[in-house]
CSV table of C-alpha atoms in Angstrom, one decimal:
chain,number,residue,atom,x,y,z
A,139,MET,CA,188.6,-181.8,-33.7
A,140,ILE,CA,191.8,-183.8,-34.5
A,141,PHE,CA,191.8,-187.0,-36.6
A,142,THR,CA,194.6,-189.5,-36.6
A,143,PHE,CA,195.0,-192.0,-39.4
A,144,GLN,CA,197.2,-194.7,-38.0
A,145,GLU,CA,196.0,-197.4,-40.4
A,146,VAL,CA,197.1,-195.6,-43.6
A,147,GLY,CA,200.5,-194.3,-42.6
A,148,GLY,CA,202.1,-190.9,-42.3
A,149,ASP,CA,202.4,-190.3,-46.0
A,150,LEU,CA,198.6,-190.0,-46.6
A,151,ASP,CA,198.3,-188.2,-43.3
A,152,SER,CA,200.7,-185.5,-44.3
A,153,LYS,CA,199.1,-185.1,-47.8
A,154,ILE,CA,195.5,-184.7,-46.2
A,155,GLU,CA,196.8,-182.2,-43.7
A,156,SER,CA,198.4,-180.1,-46.5
A,157,LEU,CA,195.2,-180.2,-48.6
A,158,LEU,CA,193.1,-179.3,-45.5
A,159,ASN,CA,195.3,-176.1,-45.2
A,160,VAL,CA,194.7,-175.3,-48.8
A,161,GLU,CA,190.9,-176.0,-48.4
A,162,LYS,CA,190.8,-173.6,-45.5
A,163,GLN,CA,192.6,-170.8,-47.4
A,164,MET,CA,190.2,-171.2,-50.4
A,165,ARG,CA,187.1,-171.4,-48.3
A,166,LEU,CA,187.9,-168.3,-46.2
A,167,ALA,CA,188.7,-166.4,-49.5
A,168,GLY,CA,185.4,-167.5,-51.0
A,169,GLU,CA,187.1,-169.3,-53.8
A,170,VAL,CA,184.5,-171.9,-54.9
A,171,ALA,CA,186.5,-173.7,-57.5
A,172,GLY,CA,189.6,-173.9,-55.2
A,173,THR,CA,187.6,-175.2,-52.2
A,174,LYS,CA,185.9,-177.9,-54.3
A,175,LYS,CA,189.2,-179.0,-55.8
A,176,ALA,CA,190.9,-179.3,-52.4
A,177,ALA,CA,187.9,-181.2,-50.8
A,178,THR,CA,187.5,-183.6,-53.7
A,179,ASP,CA,191.3,-184.2,-53.9
A,180,ILE,CA,191.3,-185.3,-50.2
A,181,LEU,CA,188.5,-187.8,-51.0
A,182,GLN,CA,190.3,-189.1,-54.0
A,183,LEU,CA,193.5,-189.6,-51.9
A,184,CYS,CA,191.5,-191.7,-49.4
A,185,PHE,CA,189.9,-193.7,-52.1
A,186,GLU,CA,193.1,-194.5,-53.9
A,187,ALA,CA,194.6,-195.7,-50.6
A,188,ARG,CA,191.4,-197.7,-50.0
A,189,ALA,CA,191.2,-196.1,-46.6
A,190,TRP,CA,187.4,-196.3,-46.2
A,191,LYS,CA,187.2,-195.3,-42.5
A,192,THR,CA,189.4,-192.2,-43.3
A,193,LEU,CA,187.2,-191.4,-46.2
A,194,SER,CA,184.1,-191.3,-44.1
A,195,ASP,CA,185.8,-189.3,-41.4
A,196,GLN,CA,187.0,-186.6,-43.9
A,197,ILE,CA,183.6,-186.3,-45.4
A,198,VAL,CA,182.1,-185.5,-42.1
A,199,LEU,CA,185.0,-183.2,-41.1
A,200,LEU,CA,184.9,-181.2,-44.4
A,201,SER,CA,181.1,-180.8,-44.3
A,202,LYS,CA,181.2,-179.5,-40.8
A,203,ARG,CA,183.8,-176.9,-41.3
A,204,ARG,CA,182.8,-173.3,-40.6
A,205,GLY,CA,181.2,-171.5,-43.5
A,206,GLN,CA,181.6,-174.6,-45.7
A,207,LEU,CA,180.4,-173.8,-49.3
A,208,LYS,CA,177.4,-175.6,-50.5
A,209,GLN,CA,179.1,-176.2,-53.9
A,210,ALA,CA,182.0,-178.0,-52.0
A,211,VAL,CA,179.5,-180.2,-50.1
A,212,THR,CA,177.6,-181.1,-53.3
A,213,ALA,CA,180.9,-182.0,-55.1
A,214,MET,CA,182.0,-184.2,-52.2
A,215,VAL,CA,178.7,-186.1,-52.0
A,216,GLN,CA,178.6,-186.6,-55.7
A,217,GLN,CA,182.1,-187.8,-55.9
A,218,ALA,CA,181.9,-190.1,-52.9
A,219,MET,CA,178.8,-191.7,-54.4
A,220,GLN,CA,180.8,-193.0,-57.2
A,221,TYR,CA,183.0,-194.9,-54.7
A,222,ILE,CA,180.0,-196.8,-53.1
A,223,ASP,CA,180.2,-199.7,-55.6
A,224,GLU,CA,184.0,-200.0,-55.1
A,225,THR,CA,183.8,-200.8,-51.4
A,226,PRO,CA,185.4,-204.1,-50.5
A,227,ASP,CA,182.5,-205.5,-48.4
A,228,LEU,CA,178.9,-204.8,-47.5
A,229,GLU,CA,179.8,-203.3,-44.1
A,230,SER,CA,182.0,-200.6,-45.7
A,231,LYS,CA,179.3,-199.9,-48.3
A,232,ILE,CA,176.6,-199.4,-45.7
A,233,GLU,CA,178.9,-197.2,-43.6
A,234,LEU,CA,179.7,-194.9,-46.5
A,235,ILE,CA,176.1,-194.7,-47.5
A,236,LYS,CA,175.1,-193.8,-44.0
A,237,THR,CA,177.8,-191.2,-43.8
A,238,LEU,CA,176.8,-189.5,-47.0
A,239,ASN,CA,173.1,-189.7,-45.9
A,240,SER,CA,173.9,-187.9,-42.6
A,241,VAL,CA,175.9,-185.3,-44.4
A,242,SER,CA,173.2,-184.6,-47.0
A,243,ALA,CA,170.2,-184.7,-44.6
A,244,GLY,CA,168.4,-181.3,-44.3
A,245,LYS,CA,170.3,-179.8,-47.3
A,246,ILE,CA,168.0,-179.0,-50.2
A,247,TYR,CA,170.9,-178.7,-52.6
A,248,VAL,CA,171.7,-182.4,-52.3
A,249,GLU,CA,168.2,-183.7,-51.9
A,250,ILE,CA,168.3,-185.7,-55.1
A,251,GLU,CA,171.6,-187.3,-54.0
A,252,ARG,CA,170.1,-188.2,-50.7
A,253,ALA,CA,167.0,-189.8,-52.4
A,254,ARG,CA,169.4,-192.0,-54.4
A,255,LEU,CA,171.4,-192.9,-51.3
A,256,ILE,CA,168.2,-193.9,-49.5
A,257,LYS,CA,167.2,-196.0,-52.5
A,258,LYS,CA,170.5,-197.9,-52.4
A,259,LEU,CA,170.2,-198.5,-48.7
A,260,ALA,CA,166.6,-199.7,-49.0
A,261,LYS,CA,167.7,-202.1,-51.7
A,262,ILE,CA,170.3,-203.6,-49.4
A,263,LYS,CA,167.8,-204.0,-46.6
A,264,GLU,CA,165.3,-205.7,-49.0
A,265,GLU,CA,168.1,-208.1,-50.1
A,266,GLN,CA,168.6,-208.9,-46.4
A,267,GLY,CA,164.9,-209.8,-46.1
A,268,GLN,CA,164.1,-206.6,-44.1
A,269,ILE,CA,161.1,-205.5,-46.2
A,270,ALA,CA,159.5,-203.4,-43.5
A,271,GLU,CA,162.8,-201.4,-42.8
A,272,ALA,CA,163.3,-200.9,-46.6
A,273,ALA,CA,159.7,-199.6,-46.9
A,274,ASP,CA,160.1,-197.2,-44.0
A,275,LEU,CA,163.4,-195.8,-45.4
A,276,MET,CA,161.8,-195.1,-48.8
A,277,GLN,CA,158.9,-193.3,-47.2
A,278,GLU,CA,161.2,-190.8,-45.6
A,279,ILE,CA,161.6,-189.1,-49.0
A,280,ALA,CA,158.9,-187.1,-50.8
A,281,VAL,CA,160.4,-186.8,-54.2
A,282,GLU,CA,157.3,-185.2,-55.7
A,283,THR,CA,158.5,-182.0,-54.2
A,284,PHE,CA,161.9,-182.2,-55.9
A,285,GLY,CA,161.9,-179.7,-58.7
A,286,ALA,CA,165.2,-180.6,-60.2
A,287,MET,CA,164.6,-184.4,-60.4
A,288,ALA,CA,163.7,-185.9,-63.8
A,289,LYS,CA,160.1,-186.9,-64.1
A,290,THR,CA,160.9,-190.5,-64.9
A,291,GLU,CA,163.1,-190.8,-61.8
A,292,LYS,CA,160.3,-189.4,-59.6
A,293,ILE,CA,157.8,-191.9,-61.0
A,294,ALA,CA,160.2,-194.8,-60.5
A,295,PHE,CA,161.0,-193.8,-56.9
A,296,ILE,CA,157.2,-193.5,-56.1
A,297,LEU,CA,156.5,-196.9,-57.8
A,298,GLU,CA,159.2,-198.4,-55.6
A,299,GLN,CA,157.6,-197.0,-52.5
A,300,VAL,CA,154.3,-198.5,-53.6
A,301,ARG,CA,155.9,-201.9,-54.4
A,302,LEU,CA,157.6,-202.1,-51.0
A,303,CYS,CA,154.3,-201.2,-49.2
A,304,LEU,CA,152.5,-204.0,-51.2
A,305,ASP,CA,155.3,-206.5,-50.4
A,306,ARG,CA,154.8,-205.7,-46.7
A,307,GLN,CA,151.0,-205.9,-47.2
A,308,ASP,CA,150.4,-202.3,-46.2
A,309,TYR,CA,147.6,-201.8,-48.8
A,310,VAL,CA,146.3,-198.6,-47.4
A,311,ARG,CA,149.6,-196.8,-47.6
A,312,ALA,CA,150.2,-198.3,-51.0
A,313,GLN,CA,147.0,-196.8,-52.3
A,314,ILE,CA,147.8,-193.4,-50.8
A,315,LEU,CA,151.2,-193.4,-52.4
A,316,SER,CA,149.9,-194.4,-55.8
A,317,ARG,CA,147.7,-191.4,-55.9
A,318,LYS,CA,150.8,-189.2,-56.3
A,319,ILE,CA,151.0,-190.5,-59.8
A,320,SER,CA,148.3,-189.4,-62.3
A,321,PRO,CA,147.8,-192.0,-65.1
A,322,ARG,CA,147.8,-189.0,-67.6
A,323,VAL,CA,151.5,-188.5,-67.0
A,324,PHE,CA,152.2,-191.6,-69.1
A,325,ASP,CA,150.6,-190.0,-72.1
A,326,ALA,CA,153.1,-187.2,-72.3
A,327,ASP,CA,154.7,-186.6,-75.7
A,328,THR,CA,158.4,-187.4,-75.2
A,329,SER,CA,159.2,-186.5,-78.8
A,330,LYS,CA,158.8,-182.8,-78.1
A,331,GLU,CA,162.0,-180.9,-77.6
A,332,LYS,CA,162.6,-179.8,-74.0
A,333,LYS,CA,162.3,-176.1,-73.5
A,334,LYS,CA,165.4,-174.2,-72.3
A,335,PRO,CA,165.0,-173.2,-68.7
A,336,LYS,CA,164.7,-169.5,-68.0
A,337,GLU,CA,167.0,-167.6,-65.8
A,338,GLY,CA,166.1,-168.5,-62.1
A,339,ASP,CA,164.3,-171.7,-63.0
A,340,ASN,CA,165.4,-175.0,-61.6
A,341,VAL,CA,167.6,-177.0,-64.0
A,342,VAL,CA,166.2,-180.6,-64.3
A,343,GLU,CA,168.9,-183.2,-64.0
A,344,GLU,CA,169.0,-186.1,-66.4
A,345,ALA,CA,167.7,-189.4,-65.0
A,346,PRO,CA,170.3,-192.1,-64.3
A,347,ALA,CA,170.8,-194.8,-66.9
A,348,ASP,CA,169.2,-197.4,-64.8
A,349,ILE,CA,165.8,-195.6,-64.6
A,350,PRO,CA,163.2,-197.3,-66.9
A,351,SER,CA,161.6,-195.5,-69.8
A,352,LEU,CA,158.2,-193.9,-69.5
A,353,MET,CA,156.4,-196.8,-71.3
A,354,GLU,CA,158.2,-199.3,-69.1
A,355,LEU,CA,157.1,-197.3,-66.0
A,356,LYS,CA,153.5,-197.3,-67.3
A,357,ARG,CA,153.6,-201.2,-67.4
A,358,ILE,CA,155.0,-201.3,-63.9
A,359,TYR,CA,152.4,-198.9,-62.7
A,360,TYR,CA,149.4,-200.9,-64.1
A,361,GLU,CA,151.0,-204.1,-62.6
A,362,LEU,CA,151.1,-202.6,-59.2
A,363,MET,CA,147.5,-201.3,-59.6
A,364,ILE,CA,146.4,-204.8,-60.5
A,365,ARG,CA,147.9,-206.1,-57.3
A,366,CYS,CA,146.0,-203.5,-55.4
A,367,MET,CA,142.8,-204.4,-57.2
A,368,LEU,CA,143.2,-208.1,-56.6
A,369,HIS,CA,143.6,-207.4,-52.9
A,370,VAL,CA,140.3,-205.5,-52.9
A,371,ALA,CA,138.6,-208.2,-54.9
A,372,ILE,CA,139.8,-211.0,-52.6
A,373,THR,CA,138.5,-208.9,-49.7
A,374,LEU,CA,135.2,-208.5,-51.3
A,375,ASP,CA,135.0,-212.2,-52.0
A,376,GLN,CA,135.7,-213.0,-48.4
A,377,SER,CA,133.2,-210.5,-47.1
A,378,SER,CA,130.4,-211.7,-49.4
A,379,LEU,CA,130.9,-215.3,-48.3
A,380,LYS,CA,130.9,-214.3,-44.6
A,381,SER,CA,127.8,-212.2,-45.0
A,382,GLY,CA,125.9,-214.8,-47.1
A,383,PHE,CA,125.3,-212.4,-49.9
A,384,GLY,CA,126.4,-212.7,-53.5
A,385,GLY,CA,126.7,-210.4,-56.4
A,386,VAL,CA,127.4,-206.7,-55.7
A,387,CYS,CA,128.7,-206.1,-52.2
A,388,GLY,CA,130.6,-202.9,-52.3
A,389,LEU,CA,131.9,-200.0,-54.4
A,390,PHE,CA,135.5,-198.7,-54.2
A,391,GLN,CA,137.3,-195.9,-56.0
A,392,LEU,CA,141.0,-196.2,-56.7
A,393,GLN,CA,143.1,-194.1,-59.1
A,394,GLY,CA,140.1,-193.4,-61.3
A,395,LEU,CA,139.1,-197.1,-61.4
A,396,GLN,CA,136.0,-198.7,-59.9
A,397,VAL,CA,135.9,-202.1,-58.5
A,398,ILE,CA,132.3,-203.5,-58.0
A,399,GLY,CA,131.2,-206.8,-56.4
A,400,ALA,CA,132.6,-210.1,-55.6
A,401,PHE,CA,133.4,-210.9,-59.2
A,402,GLY,CA,136.0,-208.2,-59.6
A,403,TRP,CA,134.6,-205.7,-62.1
A,404,LEU,CA,137.1,-203.1,-63.3
A,405,HIS,CA,135.8,-199.9,-64.6
A,406,LEU,CA,137.7,-198.9,-67.8
A,407,GLU,CA,136.1,-195.6,-68.6
A,408,LYS,CA,139.3,-193.7,-68.5
A,409,TRP,CA,141.7,-196.4,-69.6
A,410,GLY,CA,140.6,-197.2,-73.2
A,411,LEU,CA,140.8,-200.4,-75.2
A,412,SER,CA,144.6,-200.0,-75.8
A,413,ASP,CA,145.3,-201.2,-72.2
A,414,LEU,CA,143.2,-204.4,-72.5
A,415,GLY,CA,146.1,-206.3,-74.1
A,416,HIS,CA,148.2,-205.8,-70.9
A,417,PHE,CA,145.5,-207.2,-68.7
A,418,ALA,CA,144.9,-210.2,-71.0
A,419,SER,CA,148.7,-211.1,-70.7
A,420,GLN,CA,148.3,-211.5,-66.9
A,421,GLY,CA,148.4,-215.2,-66.0
A,422,GLY,CA,145.7,-216.8,-64.0
A,423,LEU,CA,143.0,-214.3,-64.9
A,424,GLY,CA,139.9,-215.1,-67.0
A,425,LEU,CA,138.7,-211.9,-68.7
A,426,ALA,CA,135.4,-210.6,-70.0
A,427,VAL,CA,134.8,-207.2,-71.6
A,428,GLY,CA,131.4,-205.6,-72.0
A,429,ARG,CA,129.4,-202.4,-72.0
A,430,GLY,CA,126.7,-201.4,-69.6
A,431,GLY,CA,125.5,-198.8,-67.2
A,432,GLY,CA,126.9,-200.6,-64.2
A,433,GLY,CA,125.1,-198.3,-61.8
A,434,THR,CA,126.5,-195.2,-63.5
A,435,SER,CA,125.0,-192.8,-66.0
A,436,GLY,CA,125.5,-193.8,-69.7
A,437,GLU,CA,127.3,-196.8,-71.1
A,438,ASP,CA,130.7,-197.4,-69.8
A,439,LEU,CA,133.4,-200.0,-70.5
A,440,TRP,CA,134.0,-202.8,-68.0
A,441,LEU,CA,136.5,-205.5,-67.5
A,442,ALA,CA,135.8,-208.6,-65.3
A,443,TRP,CA,138.2,-211.2,-64.0
A,444,PHE,CA,137.1,-214.5,-62.5
């Protein structure tokens, strides 16, 4: 396959051709460092010349070369991701993201990079008002299987999946996705020193700077759960009015919480009193706390909104 770069002139063309020959020699010799250096230098040349079409073409070309080293592909994807925010317009940004996504698809050694690319693309779709498309994109990735991804980044990604499902009013899928997060994960002691990984273990990457803290993720998680609960409560209200019955009209279980009746009873057996302050801060909710059997064995703690 031969690429021509008429828009950037012969100088860049000749430099790329020279580096492609170096990359080929290093790759065939099995030189990891040399192959990575030649490949990333090609991308840097394209970036400095602001030749965005050429950059995308070279990423695809280099990734498809026979026997390409996975270390070189990883280095190219990681370096090109730094250029995304430097693109001159939205069209160039989307094109670069899609190119990197296609290159990283199906490659487990760049699965974290692909998840971050999908998240960037979903954000663009959401800003364009395409909520359904953004939700579908995010659901392509199952980050809970990524051993090398930081825990907070996993939680943040899943919460984003849940939020987009709620925004598109897909409450069933939102509840299914929310079950991937156990509330106990927020009680982890972050002050403990991290154990050094043993030989052969996956090295967990540091979460990006824009990922919220664990406590902030806990707040986001409970806010999303409240949105789910309010939908269930509204549904119960409507069903009780239509059927002509008041009081208790159903029992639902969601993430360890129980919602009973048309008045929105929230079972807090596993939540504890420390979380009540967050609920009390939610505007538009009248709250009442009490103890009682509630149809279960023993005395349990309940929260009602009305």
